Coordinates of C-alpha atoms and ligand atoms in Angstrom, one line a residue:
X1 CA -3.1 6.2 -5.3
X2 CA -5.4 9.1 -6.1
X3 CA -3.7 12.1 -7.7
X4 CA -4.5 15.7 -7.0
X5 CA -3.6 18.7 -9.1
X6 CA -4.8 22.3 -8.6
X7 CA -3.7 25.3 -10.6
X8 CA -3.9 29.1 -10.2
X9 CA -2.1 31.2 -12.8
X10 CA -2.3 33.0 -16.1
X11 CA -2.2 29.9 -18.4
X12 CA -5.2 28.1 -19.6
X13 CA -5.9 26.4 -16.2
X14 CA -8.1 23.6 -17.6
X15 CA -5.4 22.5 -20.0
X16 CA -2.7 22.8 -17.3
X17 CA -4.8 20.6 -14.9
X18 CA -5.7 18.0 -17.6
X19 CA -2.0 17.9 -18.5
X20 CA -1.2 17.4 -14.8
X21 CA -3.7 14.6 -14.5
X22 CA -2.1 12.9 -17.4
X23 CA 1.2 13.1 -15.7
X24 CA -0.3 11.5 -12.7
X25 CA -1.7 8.6 -14.8
X26 CA 1.3 6.4 -14.0
X27 CA -0.1 6.1 -10.4
X28 CA -3.1 4.2 -11.7
X29 CA -6.7 5.4 -11.5
X30 CA -10.2 4.3 -12.4
X31 CA -11.9 7.7 -12.8
X32 CA -11.1 11.4 -13.1
X33 CA -12.7 14.8 -12.7
X34 CA -12.2 18.5 -12.5
X35 CA -13.9 21.5 -10.9
X36 CA -13.8 25.2 -11.6
X37 CA -15.9 28.2 -11.0
X38 CA -17.6 29.8 -14.0
X39 CA -20.0 32.7 -13.9
X40 CA -20.2 32.6 -10.1
X41 CA -21.0 28.9 -9.8
X42 CA -19.1 25.7 -9.3
X43 CA -18.9 23.4 -12.3
X44 CA -17.7 19.8 -12.0
X45 CA -17.0 17.4 -14.8
X46 CA -16.3 13.8 -13.9
X47 CA -16.1 10.5 -15.6
X48 CA -15.3 6.9 -14.8
X49 CA -12.5 5.5 -17.0
X50 CA -9.7 7.3 -18.8
X51 CA -8.8 11.0 -18.8
X52 CA -9.4 11.0 -22.5
X53 CA -13.1 10.4 -21.7
X54 CA -13.0 13.4 -19.3
X55 CA -11.4 15.5 -22.1
X56 CA -14.3 14.4 -24.4
X57 CA -16.8 15.6 -21.8
X58 CA -15.0 19.0 -21.4
X59 CA -15.1 19.4 -25.2
X60 CA -14.1 22.7 -26.5
X61 CA -14.1 24.2 -23.0
X62 CA -10.7 22.8 -22.5
X63 CA -9.2 24.6 -25.4
X64 CA -11.0 27.8 -24.6
X65 CA -9.0 30.4 -22.6
X66 CA -9.9 29.7 -19.0
X67 CA -7.7 31.2 -16.3
X68 CA -9.7 30.8 -13.1
X69 CA -8.5 28.3 -10.4
X70 CA -9.1 24.7 -11.3
X71 CA -8.8 21.5 -9.2
X72 CA -8.5 18.0 -10.7
X73 CA -8.3 14.4 -9.5
X74 CA -7.6 10.9 -10.6
X75 CA -9.3 8.4 -8.3
X76 CA -8.3 4.9 -7.3
X77 CA -11.4 3.5 -5.6
X78 CA -11.2 2.7 -1.8
X79 CA -14.8 3.4 -0.7
X80 CA -17.4 2.8 -3.4
X81 CA -16.6 1.4 -6.8
X82 CA -15.3 3.3 -9.8
X83 CA -18.2 5.4 -11.2
X84 CA -19.1 8.9 -12.1
X85 CA -20.9 9.5 -8.9
X86 CA -18.0 8.4 -6.8
X87 CA -15.4 10.3 -8.8
X88 CA -14.0 13.5 -7.4
X89 CA -14.4 16.5 -7.2
X90 CA -17.2 16.3 -4.6
X91 CA -19.4 19.3 -4.0
X92 CA -21.6 20.5 -1.1
X93 CA -23.3 23.9 -1.3
X94 CA -20.5 26.4 -2.2
X95 CA -17.7 24.0 -1.4
X96 CA -16.0 21.7 -3.9
X97 CA -12.9 19.5 -3.2
X98 CA -10.7 16.7 -4.2
X99 CA -9.3 14.2 -1.6
X100 CA -6.5 11.7 -1.4
X101 CA -6.6 9.4 1.7
X102 CA -9.0 7.5 3.9
X103 CA -11.3 9.0 6.5
X104 CA -11.7 6.6 9.3
X105 CA -14.6 8.2 11.1
X106 CA -16.7 8.9 8.0
X107 CA -19.6 6.7 9.1
X108 CA -20.2 8.6 12.3
X109 CA -19.7 11.9 10.6
X110 CA -22.1 10.8 7.9
X111 CA -24.8 10.1 10.5
X112 CA -24.3 13.5 12.1
X113 CA -24.4 15.3 8.8
X114 CA -27.5 13.4 7.6
X115 CA -29.2 14.5 10.8
X116 CA -28.2 18.1 9.8
X117 CA -30.0 17.7 6.6
X118 CA -27.1 16.9 4.2
X119 CA -27.9 14.5 1.4
X120 CA -25.3 12.1 0.2
X121 CA -24.9 11.2 -3.5
X122 CA -21.9 9.0 -3.4
X123 CA -20.5 6.0 -1.5
X124 CA -17.2 7.7 -0.8
X125 CA -15.7 8.7 2.6
X126 CA -14.7 12.0 0.9
X127 CA -18.3 13.4 0.6
X128 CA -18.4 13.9 4.4
X129 CA -15.5 16.3 4.2
X130 CA -17.2 18.7 1.8
X131 CA -20.5 18.6 3.7
X132 CA -18.5 19.2 6.9
X133 CA -16.7 22.3 5.5
X134 CA -20.0 23.4 4.1
X135 CA -21.6 23.1 7.5
X136 CA -18.9 25.2 9.2
X137 CA -19.0 27.7 6.3
X138 CA -22.5 28.7 7.6
X139 CA -20.8 30.6 10.4
X140 CA -17.2 30.9 9.5
X141 CA -15.1 32.3 6.7
X142 CA -13.6 29.8 4.2
X143 CA -10.2 29.2 5.9
X144 CA -11.7 29.0 9.4
X145 CA -14.3 26.5 8.1
X146 CA -11.6 24.3 6.6
X147 CA -9.7 24.4 9.9
X148 CA -12.8 23.5 11.9
X149 CA -13.7 20.7 9.6
X150 CA -10.3 19.0 9.5
X151 CA -10.2 19.2 13.3
X152 CA -13.1 16.7 13.2
X153 CA -11.5 14.2 10.8
X154 CA -9.8 11.0 11.8
X155 CA -7.7 9.3 9.2
X156 CA -5.5 10.4 6.3
X157 CA -6.2 13.2 3.9
X158 CA -4.7 15.5 1.3
X159 CA -7.3 18.0 0.1
X160 CA -7.5 20.8 -2.5
X161 CA -10.6 22.9 -1.8
X162 CA -12.4 25.7 -3.5
X163 CA -15.2 28.1 -2.4
X164 CA -17.8 29.4 -4.9
X165 CA -17.6 32.9 -3.3
X166 CA -13.8 33.0 -3.6
X167 CA -13.1 31.8 -7.1
X168 CA -9.5 32.7 -7.2
X169 CA -8.5 30.7 -4.1
X170 CA -7.4 27.1 -3.5
X171 CA -6.8 25.8 0.0
X172 CA -4.6 22.7 0.4
X173 CA -4.4 20.8 3.7
X174 CA -3.0 17.5 4.6
X175 CA -2.5 14.8 7.2
X176 CA -0.7 11.5 6.5
X177 CA -1.1 11.8 2.7
X178 CA 1.3 13.9 0.6
X179 CA 0.6 17.4 -0.7
X180 CA 3.1 19.7 -2.3
X181 CA 2.8 23.3 -3.5
X182 CA 4.6 24.2 -6.8
X183 CA 5.7 27.8 -6.9
X184 CA 6.2 29.2 -10.5
X185 CA 6.5 32.7 -11.8
X186 CA 3.1 34.2 -11.0
X187 CA 1.5 30.7 -11.0
X188 CA 0.9 28.1 -8.3
X189 CA 0.2 24.3 -8.3
X190 CA -1.0 22.1 -5.5
X191 CA -0.5 18.4 -6.1
X192 CA -0.1 15.1 -4.4
X193 CA 3.1 14.6 -6.4
X194 CA 5.6 17.0 -8.0
X195 CA 5.5 15.1 -11.3
X196 CA 2.2 16.9 -12.0
X197 CA 3.8 20.3 -12.3
X198 CA 7.6 19.8 -12.7
X199 CA 7.2 20.6 -16.4
X200 CA 6.3 24.2 -15.2
X201 CA 8.4 24.7 -12.2
X202 CA 11.0 22.9 -10.0
X203 CA 10.3 25.1 -6.9
X204 CA 8.3 23.2 -4.4
X205 CA 7.1 23.4 -0.9
X206 CA 6.1 20.2 0.8
X207 CA 3.3 20.6 3.3
X208 CA 3.7 18.8 6.7
X209 CA 0.8 17.3 8.6
X210 CA -1.4 20.0 10.1
X211 CA -0.3 22.6 7.7
X212 CA -2.6 24.4 5.3
X213 CA -1.7 26.4 2.2
X214 CA -3.9 29.2 1.1
X215 CA -3.2 30.1 -2.5
X216 CA -4.4 33.0 -4.6
X217 CA -3.0 34.6 -7.8
X218 CA -1.1 37.1 -5.6
X219 CA 0.8 34.4 -3.6
X220 CA 0.4 31.9 -0.9
X221 CA 0.5 31.6 2.9
X222 CA 1.1 28.5 5.0
X223 CA -0.7 28.3 8.4
X224 CA -1.0 25.7 11.1
X225 CA -4.5 24.2 11.1
X226 CA -4.4 23.8 14.9
X227 CA -4.0 27.4 16.0
X228 CA -4.2 29.4 12.7
X229 CA -0.7 30.8 13.2
X230 CA 1.5 31.3 10.2
X231 CA 4.2 28.7 9.5
X232 CA 7.5 30.0 8.2
X233 CA 8.4 27.9 5.2
X234 CA 10.2 28.4 1.9
X235 CA 10.1 26.5 -1.3
X236 CA 13.1 24.2 -2.1
X237 CA 14.5 23.4 -5.6
X238 CA 13.7 19.9 -6.7
X239 CA 16.9 18.1 -7.7
X240 CA 15.2 16.0 -10.3
X241 CA 13.1 16.1 -13.5
X242 CA 9.9 14.5 -14.7
X243 CA 11.0 10.8 -14.7
X244 CA 12.3 10.8 -11.1
X245 CA 9.4 13.0 -9.9
X246 CA 7.0 10.3 -10.9
X247 CA 9.0 7.9 -8.8
X248 CA 8.9 10.2 -5.8
X249 CA 12.6 11.1 -6.2
X250 CA 13.6 7.4 -6.4
X251 CA 15.3 5.9 -9.5
X252 CA 12.7 3.1 -9.9
X253 CA 9.1 2.3 -9.1
X254 CA 10.3 -0.7 -7.2
X255 CA 12.3 1.3 -4.8
X256 CA 9.5 3.9 -4.5
X257 CA 7.1 1.1 -3.6
X258 CA 9.4 -0.5 -1.1
X259 CA 9.5 3.0 0.5
X260 CA 5.7 3.3 0.4
X261 CA 5.3 0.3 2.7
X262 CA 4.9 2.2 6.0
X263 CA 2.1 4.3 4.4
X264 CA 0.6 1.2 2.8
X265 CA 0.5 -0.7 6.1
X266 CA -0.9 2.3 8.0
X267 CA -3.7 2.6 5.4
X268 CA -4.5 -1.1 5.5
X269 CA -4.9 -1.0 9.3
X270 CA -6.9 2.3 9.2
X271 CA -10.5 1.8 10.4
X272 CA -9.9 -1.9 11.0
X273 CA -7.9 -1.6 14.2
X274 CA -7.5 1.5 16.2
X275 CA -5.5 2.3 19.3
X276 CA -7.1 0.7 22.3
X277 CA -9.4 -1.4 20.1
X278 CA -10.7 -4.6 21.8
X279 CA -11.4 -6.3 18.5
X280 CA -10.8 -6.1 14.8
X281 CA -13.5 -4.4 12.9
X282 CA -15.1 -7.5 11.3
X283 CA -17.3 -5.5 8.9
X284 CA -14.1 -5.0 6.9
X285 CA -14.0 -8.8 6.2
X286 CA -17.8 -9.1 5.6
X287 CA -17.8 -11.9 8.0
X288 CA -20.2 -11.9 10.9
X289 CA -18.7 -13.1 14.2
X290 CA -21.1 -16.1 14.3
X291 CA -20.0 -17.2 10.9
X292 CA -16.3 -16.8 11.8
X293 CA -16.9 -18.9 15.0
X294 CA -18.3 -21.8 12.9
X295 CA -15.4 -22.1 10.5
X296 CA -13.7 -25.4 10.8
X297 CA -11.1 -25.1 8.1
X298 CA -9.6 -22.4 5.9
X299 CA -8.4 -22.9 2.4
X300 CA -6.1 -20.3 0.9
X301 CA -5.3 -20.2 -2.8
X302 CA -3.2 -17.7 -4.8
X303 CA -0.3 -17.4 -7.3
X304 CA 3.2 -15.9 -7.0
X305 CA 3.9 -13.5 -4.2
X306 CA 0.3 -13.7 -3.1
X307 CA 0.8 -17.4 -2.6
X308 CA 3.7 -16.7 -0.3
X309 CA 1.5 -14.3 1.7
X310 CA -1.0 -17.2 1.9
X311 CA 1.6 -19.6 3.2
X312 CA 2.5 -17.1 5.9
X313 CA -1.2 -16.7 6.6
X314 CA -1.4 -20.4 7.4
X315 CA 1.0 -19.9 10.3
X316 CA -0.9 -16.8 11.5
X317 CA -4.4 -18.4 11.4
X318 CA -3.4 -21.8 12.7
X319 CA -1.3 -20.5 15.6
X320 CA -3.5 -17.6 16.6
X321 CA -7.0 -19.0 15.9
X322 CA -6.3 -22.7 16.0
X323 CA -8.2 -23.3 12.7
X324 CA -6.5 -25.7 10.3
X325 CA -5.4 -24.0 7.1
X326 CA -4.6 -25.6 3.7
X327 CA -2.7 -23.4 1.2
X328 CA -2.5 -24.2 -2.5
X329 CA -1.3 -22.7 -5.7
X330 CA -4.4 -21.7 -7.7
X331 CA -3.4 -23.5 -10.9
X332 CA -2.9 -26.7 -8.9
X333 CA -6.1 -26.4 -6.8
X334 CA -8.4 -25.8 -9.8
X335 CA -7.4 -29.1 -11.4
X336 CA -7.1 -31.4 -8.5
X337 CA -10.7 -32.0 -7.9
X338 CA -10.6 -30.4 -4.5
X339 CA -12.8 -31.5 -1.6
X340 CA -14.7 -28.5 -0.2
X341 CA -17.2 -28.6 2.6
X342 CA -19.9 -26.3 3.9
X343 CA -18.1 -25.0 7.1
X344 CA -14.9 -24.0 5.4
X345 CA -13.7 -20.5 4.5
X346 CA -12.1 -20.2 1.1
X347 CA -9.7 -17.3 0.7
X348 CA -8.4 -16.1 -2.7
X349 CA -5.4 -13.7 -2.3
X350 CA -4.7 -11.6 -5.4
X351 CA -3.2 -8.2 -5.7
X352 CA -4.7 -7.5 -9.1
X353 CA -7.9 -9.4 -8.6
X354 CA -7.6 -10.5 -12.2
X355 CA -5.2 -13.5 -12.2
X356 CA -6.9 -16.1 -14.3
X357 CA -6.0 -19.2 -12.3
X358 CA -7.0 -17.5 -9.0
X359 CA -10.3 -16.5 -10.5
X360 CA -11.0 -20.0 -11.8
X361 CA -10.3 -21.4 -8.4
X362 CA -12.5 -18.8 -6.7
X363 CA -15.3 -19.6 -9.1
X364 CA -15.0 -23.3 -8.4
X365 CA -15.2 -22.7 -4.7
X366 CA -18.3 -20.5 -5.0
X367 CA -19.9 -23.1 -7.1
X368 CA -19.3 -25.7 -4.4
X369 CA -21.2 -23.4 -1.9
X370 CA -18.4 -22.6 0.6
X371 CA -18.1 -19.1 1.9
X372 CA -15.5 -17.2 -0.2
X373 CA -13.4 -14.2 0.7
X374 CA -11.1 -12.3 -1.6
X375 CA -8.1 -10.4 -0.3
X376 CA -7.3 -8.0 -3.1
X377 CA -5.8 -4.6 -3.8
X378 CA -8.3 -3.6 -6.5
X379 CA -11.8 -2.5 -5.8
X380 CA -14.1 -3.5 -8.6
X381 CA -11.7 -6.2 -9.8
X382 CA -13.0 -9.6 -11.0
X383 CA -12.1 -11.3 -7.7
X384 CA -13.8 -8.6 -5.7
X385 CA -17.0 -9.0 -7.8
X386 CA -16.9 -12.8 -7.6
X387 CA -16.3 -13.4 -3.9
X388 CA -19.0 -13.4 -1.2
X389 CA -17.0 -10.9 0.8
X390 CA -13.8 -8.8 0.2
X391 CA -11.0 -7.4 2.2
X392 CA -9.2 -4.6 0.4
X393 CA -5.6 -4.2 1.1
X394 CA -4.8 -0.5 0.6
X395 CA -1.4 -0.7 -1.0
X396 CA -2.3 1.7 -3.8
X397 CA -1.5 0.9 -7.4
X398 CA 1.7 -1.1 -7.7
X399 CA 3.7 -0.4 -10.9
X400 CA 6.8 -2.4 -10.4
X401 CA 6.1 -5.9 -11.8
X402 CA 7.6 -7.5 -8.7
X403 CA 5.2 -7.2 -5.7
X404 CA 6.6 -5.5 -2.6
X405 CA 4.2 -3.2 -0.8
X406 CA 1.2 -5.4 -1.8
X407 CA 2.9 -8.5 -0.2
X408 CA 3.3 -6.5 3.0
X409 CA -0.4 -5.4 3.0
X410 CA -1.5 -8.9 2.3
X411 CA 0.5 -10.0 5.4
X412 CA -1.3 -7.3 7.4
X413 CA -4.7 -8.4 6.1
X414 CA -4.1 -12.0 7.1
X415 CA -2.7 -10.9 10.5
X416 CA -5.9 -9.0 11.1
X417 CA -8.1 -11.9 10.0
X418 CA -6.1 -14.3 12.2
X419 CA -6.6 -12.0 15.2
X420 CA -10.3 -11.6 14.4
X421 CA -10.8 -15.4 14.1
X422 CA -8.8 -16.0 17.3
X423 CA -11.1 -13.6 19.2
X424 CA -14.2 -15.1 17.7
X425 CA -13.1 -18.6 18.6
X426 CA -12.1 -17.5 22.1
X427 CA -8.5 -18.3 21.5
X428 CA -7.0 -14.9 22.2
X429 CA -7.6 -13.2 25.6
X430 CA -8.0 -9.4 25.6
X431 CA -4.5 -8.9 27.1
X432 CA -2.9 -10.9 24.3
X433 CA -5.0 -9.2 21.7
X434 CA -3.9 -5.8 23.0
X435 CA -0.2 -6.8 22.6
X436 CA -0.7 -8.2 19.1
X437 CA -2.6 -5.1 18.1
X438 CA 0.1 -2.8 19.5
X439 CA 2.7 -4.8 17.5
X440 CA 0.8 -4.1 14.4
X441 CA 0.4 -0.4 15.0
X442 CA 4.1 -0.2 15.5
X443 CA 4.8 -2.0 12.2
X444 CA 5.0 1.2 9.9
X445 CA 7.6 2.8 12.1
X446 CA 9.7 -0.4 12.2
X447 CA 9.6 -0.6 8.4
X448 CA 10.7 3.0 8.3
X449 CA 13.7 2.1 10.5
X450 CA 14.8 -0.6 8.1
X451 CA 14.5 1.7 5.2
X452 CA 16.6 4.3 6.9
X453 CA 19.4 1.7 7.0
X454 CA 19.1 0.6 3.4
X455 CA 22.8 1.4 2.6
X456 CA 23.7 -1.6 4.8
X457 CA 21.8 -3.8 2.4
X458 CA 23.4 -2.1 -0.6
X459 CA 26.8 -3.0 0.8
X460 CA 25.8 -6.7 1.2
X461 CA 24.5 -6.6 -2.4
X462 CA 27.8 -5.1 -3.7
X463 CA 29.7 -8.1 -2.2
X464 CA 27.5 -10.7 -3.7
X465 CA 25.9 -9.5 -6.9
X466 CA 28.2 -11.6 -9.1
X467 CA 27.0 -14.9 -7.7
X468 CA 24.8 -17.0 -9.9
X469 CA 23.0 -19.1 -7.2
X470 CA 21.5 -18.2 -3.9
X471 CA 19.8 -20.3 -1.2
X472 CA 17.2 -18.7 1.1
X473 CA 16.5 -20.6 4.3
X474 CA 14.0 -20.0 7.2
X475 CA 11.8 -22.0 9.5
X476 CA 8.2 -21.6 10.5
X477 CA 6.6 -18.4 9.2
X478 CA 10.1 -17.3 8.0
X479 CA 10.0 -20.1 5.5
X480 CA 7.4 -18.4 3.2
X481 CA 9.4 -15.2 3.6
X482 CA 12.5 -17.1 2.4
X483 CA 10.5 -18.2 -0.6
X484 CA 9.5 -14.6 -1.3
X485 CA 13.1 -13.4 -0.9
X486 CA 14.2 -16.0 -3.4
X487 CA 11.4 -15.1 -5.8
X488 CA 12.3 -11.4 -5.6
X489 CA 15.9 -12.1 -6.4
X490 CA 15.2 -14.4 -9.4
X491 CA 12.5 -12.0 -10.8
X492 CA 14.7 -8.9 -10.5
X493 CA 18.3 -10.1 -11.1
X494 CA 17.8 -13.4 -13.0
X495 CA 20.0 -15.1 -10.4
X496 CA 19.0 -18.7 -9.7
X497 CA 17.6 -18.5 -6.2
X498 CA 15.8 -21.2 -4.1
X499 CA 13.8 -20.9 -0.9
X500 CA 13.8 -23.8 1.4
X501 CA 12.7 -24.7 5.0
X502 CA 16.0 -24.7 6.8
X503 CA 15.3 -28.2 8.2
X504 CA 15.0 -29.6 4.7
X505 CA 18.5 -28.4 3.6
X506 CA 20.1 -31.7 4.4
X507 CA 17.6 -33.5 2.1
X508 CA 19.0 -32.1 -1.1
X509 CA 20.0 -28.4 -1.3
X510 CA 23.2 -29.1 0.7
X511 CA 24.5 -30.9 -2.4
X512 CA 24.6 -27.5 -4.2
X513 CA 26.4 -25.6 -1.5
X514 CA 30.0 -24.4 -2.2
X515 CA 31.9 -21.1 -2.1
X516 CA 29.9 -19.8 -5.1
X517 CA 26.4 -20.2 -3.5
X518 CA 25.7 -17.9 -0.6
X519 CA 23.1 -19.1 1.9
X520 CA 20.8 -16.4 3.4
X521 CA 19.2 -17.4 6.7
X522 CA 16.2 -15.8 8.3
X523 CA 16.6 -16.3 12.1
X524 CA 14.7 -14.4 14.8
X525 CA 16.9 -14.3 17.9
X526 CA 14.2 -15.7 20.1
X527 CA 13.5 -18.7 17.8
X528 CA 12.9 -21.9 19.6
X529 CA 14.8 -23.6 16.8
X530 CA 17.8 -21.3 16.9
X531 CA 20.2 -24.1 17.7
X532 CA 19.0 -26.2 14.9
X533 CA 19.5 -23.3 12.4
X534 CA 22.9 -22.6 13.9
X535 CA 23.8 -26.2 13.0
X536 CA 22.6 -25.6 9.5
X537 CA 24.8 -22.5 9.4
X538 CA 27.8 -24.5 10.5
X539 CA 27.1 -27.1 7.8
X540 CA 27.1 -24.3 5.2
X541 CA 30.2 -22.7 6.6
X542 CA 32.2 -25.9 6.6
X543 CA 31.5 -26.1 2.8
X544 CA 33.1 -22.6 2.4
X545 CA 29.9 -20.9 1.4
X546 CA 29.1 -17.3 2.5
X547 CA 26.5 -17.0 5.1
X548 CA 24.1 -14.0 5.1
X549 CA 21.8 -13.4 8.0
X550 CA 18.7 -11.5 8.7
X551 CA 17.9 -11.4 12.4
X552 CA 16.2 -9.2 14.9
X553 CA 18.8 -8.5 17.7
X554 CA 22.5 -8.2 18.4
X555 CA 23.9 -11.7 18.9
X556 CA 27.6 -12.4 19.1
X557 CA 27.1 -16.1 18.4
X558 CA 25.3 -15.4 15.2
X559 CA 27.7 -12.6 14.2
X560 CA 30.6 -15.0 14.5
X561 CA 29.2 -17.4 11.9
X562 CA 27.9 -14.7 9.4
X563 CA 29.6 -13.0 6.5
X564 CA 26.9 -10.3 6.3
X565 CA 24.2 -9.5 8.8
X566 CA 21.2 -7.2 8.8
X567 CA 19.2 -6.6 12.0
X568 CA 15.5 -5.7 11.7
X569 CA 13.6 -4.3 14.7
X570 CA 12.1 -7.0 17.0
X571 CA 8.4 -7.7 16.9
X572 CA 6.2 -10.8 17.4
X573 CA 7.1 -13.9 15.3
X574 CA 4.4 -13.1 12.7
X575 CA 5.2 -9.5 12.1
X576 CA 8.9 -10.2 12.6
X577 CA 8.7 -12.3 9.5
X578 CA 7.0 -9.5 7.6
X579 CA 9.8 -7.1 8.6
X580 CA 12.4 -9.5 7.3
X581 CA 10.8 -9.3 3.9
X582 CA 12.0 -5.7 3.6
X583 CA 15.8 -6.3 3.6
X584 CA 15.1 -9.1 1.1
X585 CA 13.3 -6.7 -1.2
X586 CA 16.2 -4.3 -0.9
X587 CA 18.8 -7.0 -1.6
X588 CA 17.0 -8.1 -4.8
X589 CA 16.6 -4.4 -5.8
X590 CA 20.3 -3.6 -5.3
X591 CA 21.6 -6.8 -6.9
X592 CA 19.3 -6.2 -9.9
X593 CA 20.6 -2.7 -10.3
X594 CA 24.2 -3.8 -10.0
X595 CA 23.6 -6.4 -12.7
X596 CA 22.1 -3.8 -15.0
X597 CA 18.6 -5.4 -15.0
X598 CA 15.4 -3.6 -15.7
X599 CA 14.0 -3.9 -12.1
X600 CA 10.6 -2.4 -12.8
X601 CA 9.9 -4.5 -15.9
X602 CA 11.9 -7.8 -15.6
X603 CA 12.1 -9.8 -18.8
X604 CA 9.3 -12.3 -19.5
X605 CA 7.1 -11.3 -16.6
X606 CA 3.8 -9.6 -16.4
X607 CA 2.2 -7.7 -13.5
X608 CA -1.1 -9.4 -14.0
X609 CA -1.4 -12.8 -15.6
X610 CA -4.9 -12.9 -17.0
X611 CA -4.4 -16.0 -19.1
X612 CA -3.8 -19.6 -18.0
Ligands
G6P701 C1 2.3 -12.3 -11.6 C2 3.1 -11.2 -11.0 C3 3.5 -11.5 -9.5 C4 2.2 -11.8 -8.8 C5 1.4 -12.9 -9.4 C6 0.0 -13.0 -8.8 O1 3.1 -13.5 -11.8 O2 4.3 -11.0 -11.7 O3 4.2 -10.4 -8.9 O4 2.5 -12.2 -7.5 O5 1.1 -12.6 -10.8 O6 -0.7 -11.9 -9.0 P1 -2.0 -11.4 -8.2 O7 -2.4 -10.1 -8.8 O8 -3.0 -12.5 -8.3 O9 -1.5 -11.3 -6.8

């Protein structure tokens, strides 16, 4: 995600900030910029592309002694493509700021600010924030203006803000996006992530939602944005160094990204479905309701983990919207001379937006004239440029080669699309929609609950990490999740793992079952096929194999047949399946670690496969 770094102190602030930006590079970015106040006026230097380009633009200024306050930013596009004009910092009058997060009500604020005479020069949601603070600054001092402005924002933000008339001051404020204050000897840092400053100090103060840090060379104060009252807070000592700081205190990017899922899901929902909403915001899919109504068939293509999300999407779209869905692997689809017709919707799912086979399939579909939609995590990617319309998952950059949080956000995107299509087709009454929407809004907290119980999964991993074969079984929408669980395990630990529909076990896989091959079942307690899966479990047990179970409620009958059980919070059958993916990710992670594997960069695999 975007990275923020601000510095106040005696060192050459421009070099400290550029150095901090480089330390945030690992998060992924597409443009960068800095702002400082020189001879009484705000200067911004911004550039699309690498930080080295920004350094080039700063020229000798960077090496010159400059000790005023500086803020800097690396951007990962969410609103508006990667370009100089969309890069941060953004400026309005005497206000300049950098932002991490997504403002949900930026359209309505933009309208209001335009009516007030503000001109917009970027496509970002961020620009409304600096205009808003600028507007309030007409009547209020800096701090008050920030408080008033953030009071009008809906969504997520971490901000570092400067005012031309107060060149020594940086204000940091946050809601739902991280912001941490680094406290050194006579110097202060404000950053989205401690890795940007840990080379200078390990004393840090993490801001909570609704808190604001006002930082000057003399010190800092923390106040509540709501009432302006001071908040009593002291810095803590960070128990880790640079490497772990980049990973948010986790040992590996994979674990960090598994932990980012509640945030990634909340961001993917943001602005697309609100509390009390009566429909999904279709603008986000670029599909007018009339067009959605007319769709007779959906074709989904993807590779790897994205294909598994696509398979799950089939269950969601068919069962909610009653539109038939065909799912194919991109490399198969492109060479099978597929039949495409005018009233079909073709969906390419791709985290990176650059996978060669997926792009080729997408191009083929476009050529045939069907409506195409890309579900991707990367704005400006080849898939985003190629498709007629795009839905952006907002997982943020994923560094671990094995997809985790982006799988989860793809599931959320498909769920939203299925709900939207169901509404358009008249297949989901308002009451049902409300319930389904509520389930989605509760998803981040439910993932959080699973993560808080990760030691349970670690124990299961400790008991089984020496096995060389695993079978993952599920039915209905749990089957693609079983496939994803098996893929995660084989990618991360090099254990041979297969995913199967549980009903198919008797047609082959059962021949492999013995005491050395654990079978992991995914079984929601309300499943209509529970008895059938219980029989499968008995079949496995009678062959002396270990049975592991992921379910969603206490069940004595199931406990009796299982050798290891993990209970996820209950949800509807679609999101219940998404929740079951989390313990499977943890299982793969812990087994990989116990086997001494490089979980972030497994052998022979690439994050993005841009060749055939
Ligand atoms: C590679 C990655 C997988 C990913 C697949 C598809 O194989 O290792 O994790 O699922 O590509 O990538 P995409 O970016 O198109 O989703």
